[in-house]
């Protein structure tokens, strides 16, 4: 997903590609944080979360604890917003 959005920034199709991830009723992102995020990855991830807010459900799975997200995002404020701008509490299984 983030690779597709990054490509959209390069070719001017970012908004169209973003719609691909904001339109579905449910978006499932599996293994978030498995690989390091690119420079614009944190912003793109937040854009998806922000655009989906109150529009559709989002499930994110990760082997990383929420406490590790600031390091992934390289921006503690953005990591905090991405992990708490939700009406539900993260559940650890």
Coordinates of N, CA, C and O in Angstrom, one line a residue:
X1 N 0.8 -1.2 0.0 CA 0.0 0.0 0.0 C 0.9 1.3 0.0 O 0.7 2.2 -0.8
X2 N 1.8 1.3 0.9 CA 2.7 2.5 1.0 C 3.5 2.7 -0.2 O 3.7 3.8 -0.7
X3 N 4.0 1.6 -0.8 CA 4.7 1.7 -2.1 C 3.9 2.2 -3.2 O 4.3 3.0 -4.0
X4 N 2.6 1.8 -3.3 CA 1.7 2.3 -4.3 C 1.4 3.8 -4.1 O 1.4 4.6 -5.0
X5 N 1.3 4.2 -2.8 CA 1.0 5.7 -2.6 C 2.3 6.5 -2.9 O 2.2 7.6 -3.4
X6 N 3.4 5.9 -2.6 CA 4.7 6.6 -2.9 C 4.8 6.8 -4.4 O 5.2 7.9 -4.9
X7 N 4.5 5.8 -5.1 CA 4.5 5.9 -6.6 C 3.5 6.9 -7.1 O 3.8 7.6 -8.1
X8 N 2.4 7.1 -6.4 CA 1.4 8.1 -6.8 C 2.0 9.5 -6.6 O 1.6 10.4 -7.3
X9 N 2.8 9.7 -5.6 CA 3.4 11.0 -5.4 C 4.3 11.3 -6.6 O 4.4 12.5 -7.0
X10 N 5.0 10.3 -7.1 CA 6.0 10.5 -8.2 C 5.3 10.8 -9.5 O 5.8 11.6 -10.3
X11 N 4.1 10.1 -9.7 CA 3.5 10.3 -11.1 C 2.2 11.2 -11.0 O 1.5 11.3 -12.0
X12 N 1.9 11.8 -9.9 CA 0.8 12.7 -9.8 C -0.5 12.0 -9.6 O -1.6 12.7 -9.7
X13 N -0.5 10.7 -9.3 CA -1.8 10.0 -9.1 C -2.1 9.7 -7.7 O -2.9 8.8 -7.4
X14 N -1.5 10.4 -6.7 CA -1.6 10.1 -5.3 C -3.0 10.1 -4.8 O -3.5 9.2 -4.2
X15 N -3.8 11.1 -5.2 CA -5.2 11.2 -4.7 C -6.0 10.0 -5.2 O -6.8 9.5 -4.5
X16 N -5.8 9.7 -6.5 CA -6.6 8.5 -7.1 C -6.2 7.3 -6.4 O -7.0 6.4 -6.0
X17 N -4.9 7.1 -6.1 CA -4.4 5.9 -5.4 C -4.9 5.8 -4.0 O -5.2 4.8 -3.5
X18 N -4.9 7.0 -3.3 CA -5.4 7.1 -2.0 C -6.8 6.6 -1.9 O -7.2 5.9 -0.9
X19 N -7.7 6.9 -2.9 CA -9.0 6.5 -2.9 C -9.2 4.9 -2.9 O -10.1 4.4 -2.3
X20 N -8.2 4.3 -3.5 CA -8.2 2.8 -3.5 C -8.2 2.3 -2.1 O -8.8 1.2 -1.8
X21 N -7.6 3.0 -1.1 CA -7.5 2.5 0.2 C -8.5 3.2 1.2 O -8.7 2.7 2.3
X22 N -9.2 4.2 0.7 CA -10.2 4.8 1.6 C -11.6 4.5 1.2 O -12.5 4.7 2.0
X23 N -11.9 3.9 0.1 CA -13.2 3.5 -0.3 C -13.8 2.3 0.3 O -15.0 2.2 0.6
X24 N -13.0 1.2 0.4 CA -13.6 0.0 0.9 C -14.2 0.1 2.3 O -13.7 0.9 3.1
X25 N -15.3 -0.7 2.6 CA -15.9 -0.6 3.9 C -14.9 -1.1 5.0 O -14.9 -0.7 6.1
X26 N -14.0 -2.1 4.6 CA -13.0 -2.6 5.5 C -11.7 -2.7 4.9 O -11.6 -3.2 3.7
X27 N -10.7 -2.2 5.5 CA -9.3 -2.3 5.0 C -8.5 -3.0 6.1 O -8.5 -2.6 7.2
X28 N -7.8 -4.1 5.6 CA -7.0 -4.9 6.6 C -5.5 -4.7 6.1 O -5.2 -5.0 5.0
X29 N -4.7 -4.2 7.1 CA -3.3 -4.0 6.8 C -2.6 -5.0 7.7 O -2.6 -4.9 8.9
X30 N -1.9 -6.0 7.1 CA -1.3 -7.1 7.8 C 0.2 -6.9 7.9 O 0.8 -6.4 7.0
X31 N 0.8 -7.2 9.1 CA 2.2 -7.1 9.3 C 2.8 -5.7 9.3 O 3.8 -5.5 8.7
X32 N 2.0 -4.7 9.7 CA 2.5 -3.4 9.7 C 3.8 -3.3 10.5 O 3.9 -3.8 11.6
X33 N 4.7 -2.6 10.0 CA 6.0 -2.3 10.7 C 7.0 -3.4 10.5 O 8.1 -3.4 11.1
X34 N 6.7 -4.4 9.7 CA 7.6 -5.5 9.5 C 8.9 -5.0 8.8 O 10.0 -5.4 9.1
X35 N 8.7 -4.1 7.9 CA 9.9 -3.5 7.2 C 9.9 -2.0 7.6 O 8.9 -1.4 7.9
X36 N 11.1 -1.4 7.5 CA 11.2 0.0 7.8 C 10.3 0.8 6.9 O 10.2 0.5 5.7
X37 N 9.8 1.9 7.4 CA 8.9 2.8 6.5 C 9.9 3.7 5.7 O 10.9 4.2 6.2
X38 N 9.5 4.0 4.5 CA 10.2 5.0 3.7 C 10.0 6.4 4.3 O 9.2 6.6 5.2
X39 N 10.7 7.3 3.7 CA 10.7 8.7 4.2 C 9.2 9.2 4.3 O 8.9 9.8 5.3
X40 N 8.4 9.0 3.3 CA 7.0 9.5 3.3 C 6.0 8.5 3.8 O 4.8 8.8 3.8
X41 N 6.5 7.3 4.1 CA 5.6 6.2 4.6 C 4.7 6.6 5.7 O 3.5 6.4 5.7
X42 N 5.3 7.2 6.8 CA 4.5 7.6 7.9 C 3.4 8.6 7.6 O 2.2 8.4 8.0
X43 N 3.7 9.5 6.7 CA 2.7 10.5 6.3 C 1.6 9.8 5.5 O 0.4 10.1 5.6
X44 N 2.0 8.9 4.6 CA 1.0 8.2 3.8 C 0.1 7.3 4.6 O -1.1 7.3 4.4
X45 N 0.7 6.7 5.6 CA -0.1 5.8 6.5 C -1.1 6.7 7.3 O -2.3 6.3 7.4
X46 N -0.6 7.8 7.8 CA -1.6 8.7 8.5 C -2.7 9.2 7.6 O -3.8 9.3 8.0
X47 N -2.3 9.5 6.3 CA -3.3 10.0 5.4 C -4.4 8.9 5.2 O -5.6 9.3 5.2
X48 N -4.1 7.7 5.1 CA -5.1 6.6 5.0 C -6.0 6.6 6.2 O -7.2 6.5 6.1
X49 N -5.3 6.6 7.4 CA -6.1 6.5 8.6 C -7.0 7.7 8.7 O -8.2 7.6 9.0
X50 N -6.5 8.9 8.4 CA -7.3 10.1 8.5 C -8.4 10.2 7.6 O -9.5 10.6 7.9
X51 N -8.2 9.7 6.3 CA -9.3 9.8 5.3 C -10.3 8.7 5.6 O -11.5 8.9 5.2
X52 N -10.0 7.6 6.3 CA -10.9 6.6 6.6 C -11.7 6.9 7.8 O -12.8 6.3 8.1
X53 N -11.3 7.8 8.6 CA -12.0 8.1 9.9 C -13.5 8.4 9.7 O -13.9 9.2 8.9
X54 N -14.2 7.6 10.4 CA -15.7 7.6 10.4 C -16.3 7.3 9.0 O -17.4 7.5 8.7
X55 N -15.5 6.7 8.1 CA -16.0 6.3 6.8 C -15.9 4.7 6.6 O -16.7 4.2 5.9
X56 N -15.0 4.1 7.2 CA -14.8 2.7 7.1 C -14.0 2.1 8.2 O -13.3 2.8 8.9
X57 N -14.0 0.8 8.3 CA -13.3 0.1 9.4 C -11.8 -0.2 8.9 O -11.6 -0.3 7.7
X58 N -10.9 -0.2 9.9 CA -9.5 -0.5 9.6 C -9.0 -1.5 10.6 O -9.2 -1.3 11.8
X59 N -8.4 -2.6 10.2 CA -7.8 -3.5 11.0 C -6.3 -3.5 10.7 O -5.9 -3.7 9.5
X60 N -5.4 -3.3 11.7 CA -4.0 -3.3 11.5 C -3.4 -4.4 12.4 O -3.6 -4.3 13.6
X61 N -2.7 -5.3 11.8 CA -2.0 -6.3 12.6 C -0.5 -5.9 12.5 O 0.0 -5.4 11.5
X62 N 0.2 -6.2 13.6 CA 1.6 -5.9 13.7 C 2.2 -6.8 14.8 O 1.6 -7.1 15.8
X63 N 3.5 -7.2 14.6 CA 4.2 -7.9 15.6 C 4.9 -6.9 16.5 O 5.6 -7.3 17.5
X64 N 4.8 -5.6 16.3 CA 5.4 -4.6 17.1 C 4.4 -4.0 18.1 O 3.2 -3.8 17.8
X65 N 4.9 -3.8 19.3 CA 4.1 -3.1 20.3 C 3.8 -1.7 19.9 O 4.7 -1.1 19.2
X66 N 2.7 -1.1 20.4 CA 2.5 0.3 20.1 C 3.6 1.2 20.6 O 3.9 2.3 20.0
X67 N 4.3 0.8 21.6 CA 5.4 1.6 22.2 C 6.5 1.7 21.2 O 7.4 2.6 21.2
X68 N 6.6 0.8 20.2 CA 7.6 0.8 19.2 C 7.3 1.7 18.0 O 8.1 2.0 17.1
X69 N 6.0 2.1 17.9 CA 5.5 2.8 16.7 C 6.2 4.2 16.5 O 6.5 4.5 15.4
X70 N 6.6 4.9 17.6 CA 7.3 6.2 17.3 C 8.6 6.0 16.6 O 8.9 6.8 15.7
X71 N 9.3 4.9 16.8 CA 10.5 4.7 16.1 C 10.2 4.4 14.6 O 11.0 4.8 13.7
X72 N 9.2 3.6 14.3 CA 8.8 3.3 13.0 C 8.4 4.6 12.2 O 8.8 4.8 11.0
X73 N 7.7 5.5 12.9 CA 7.2 6.7 12.2 C 8.2 7.8 12.1 O 8.1 8.7 11.4
X74 N 9.3 7.7 12.9 CA 10.3 8.7 13.0 C 9.8 10.0 13.4 O 10.4 11.1 13.1
X75 N 8.6 10.0 14.0 CA 7.9 11.2 14.4 C 6.9 10.8 15.5 O 5.9 10.3 15.2
X76 N 7.3 11.1 16.8 CA 6.4 10.6 17.9 C 5.0 11.2 17.8 O 4.0 10.5 18.1
X77 N 4.8 12.4 17.4 CA 3.5 13.0 17.3 C 2.6 12.3 16.3 O 1.5 12.0 16.5
X78 N 3.2 12.1 15.1 CA 2.5 11.4 14.0 C 2.2 9.9 14.5 O 1.1 9.4 14.2
X79 N 3.1 9.3 15.1 CA 2.8 7.9 15.6 C 1.7 7.9 16.6 O 0.9 7.0 16.6
X80 N 1.7 8.9 17.5 CA 0.7 8.9 18.5 C -0.7 9.2 17.9 O -1.7 8.5 18.2
X81 N -0.7 10.1 16.9 CA -2.0 10.4 16.2 C -2.5 9.1 15.4 O -3.7 8.8 15.5
X82 N -1.6 8.4 14.8 CA -2.0 7.3 14.0 C -2.5 6.1 14.9 O -3.3 5.3 14.5
X83 N -2.0 6.0 16.1 CA -2.3 4.9 17.0 C -3.5 5.2 17.9 O -4.0 4.3 18.6
X84 N -3.8 6.5 18.1 CA -4.9 6.8 19.0 C -6.1 7.5 18.4 O -7.1 7.7 19.1
X85 N -6.0 7.9 17.2 CA -7.2 8.6 16.5 C -8.2 7.5 16.1 O -8.6 7.4 15.0
X86 N -8.6 6.8 17.1 CA -9.6 5.7 16.8 C -10.6 5.6 17.9 O -10.2 5.8 19.1
X87 N -11.8 5.2 17.6 CA -12.8 5.1 18.7 C -12.7 3.8 19.5 O -13.4 3.6 20.5
X88 N -11.7 3.0 19.1 CA -11.6 1.7 19.8 C -10.2 1.6 20.4 O -9.3 2.3 20.0
X89 N -10.0 0.7 21.3 CA -8.8 0.5 22.0 C -8.0 -0.7 21.2 O -8.6 -1.7 20.9
X90 N -6.7 -0.5 21.0 CA -6.0 -1.6 20.4 C -6.1 -2.8 21.3 O -6.1 -2.7 22.5
X91 N -6.2 -4.0 20.6 CA -6.3 -5.2 21.4 C -5.1 -6.1 21.1 O -4.7 -6.3 19.9
X92 N -4.5 -6.6 22.1 CA -3.3 -7.5 21.9 C -3.8 -8.9 22.1 O -4.4 -9.2 23.1
X93 N -3.5 -9.7 21.1 CA -3.9 -11.1 21.2 C -2.7 -12.0 21.5 O -1.6 -11.7 21.1

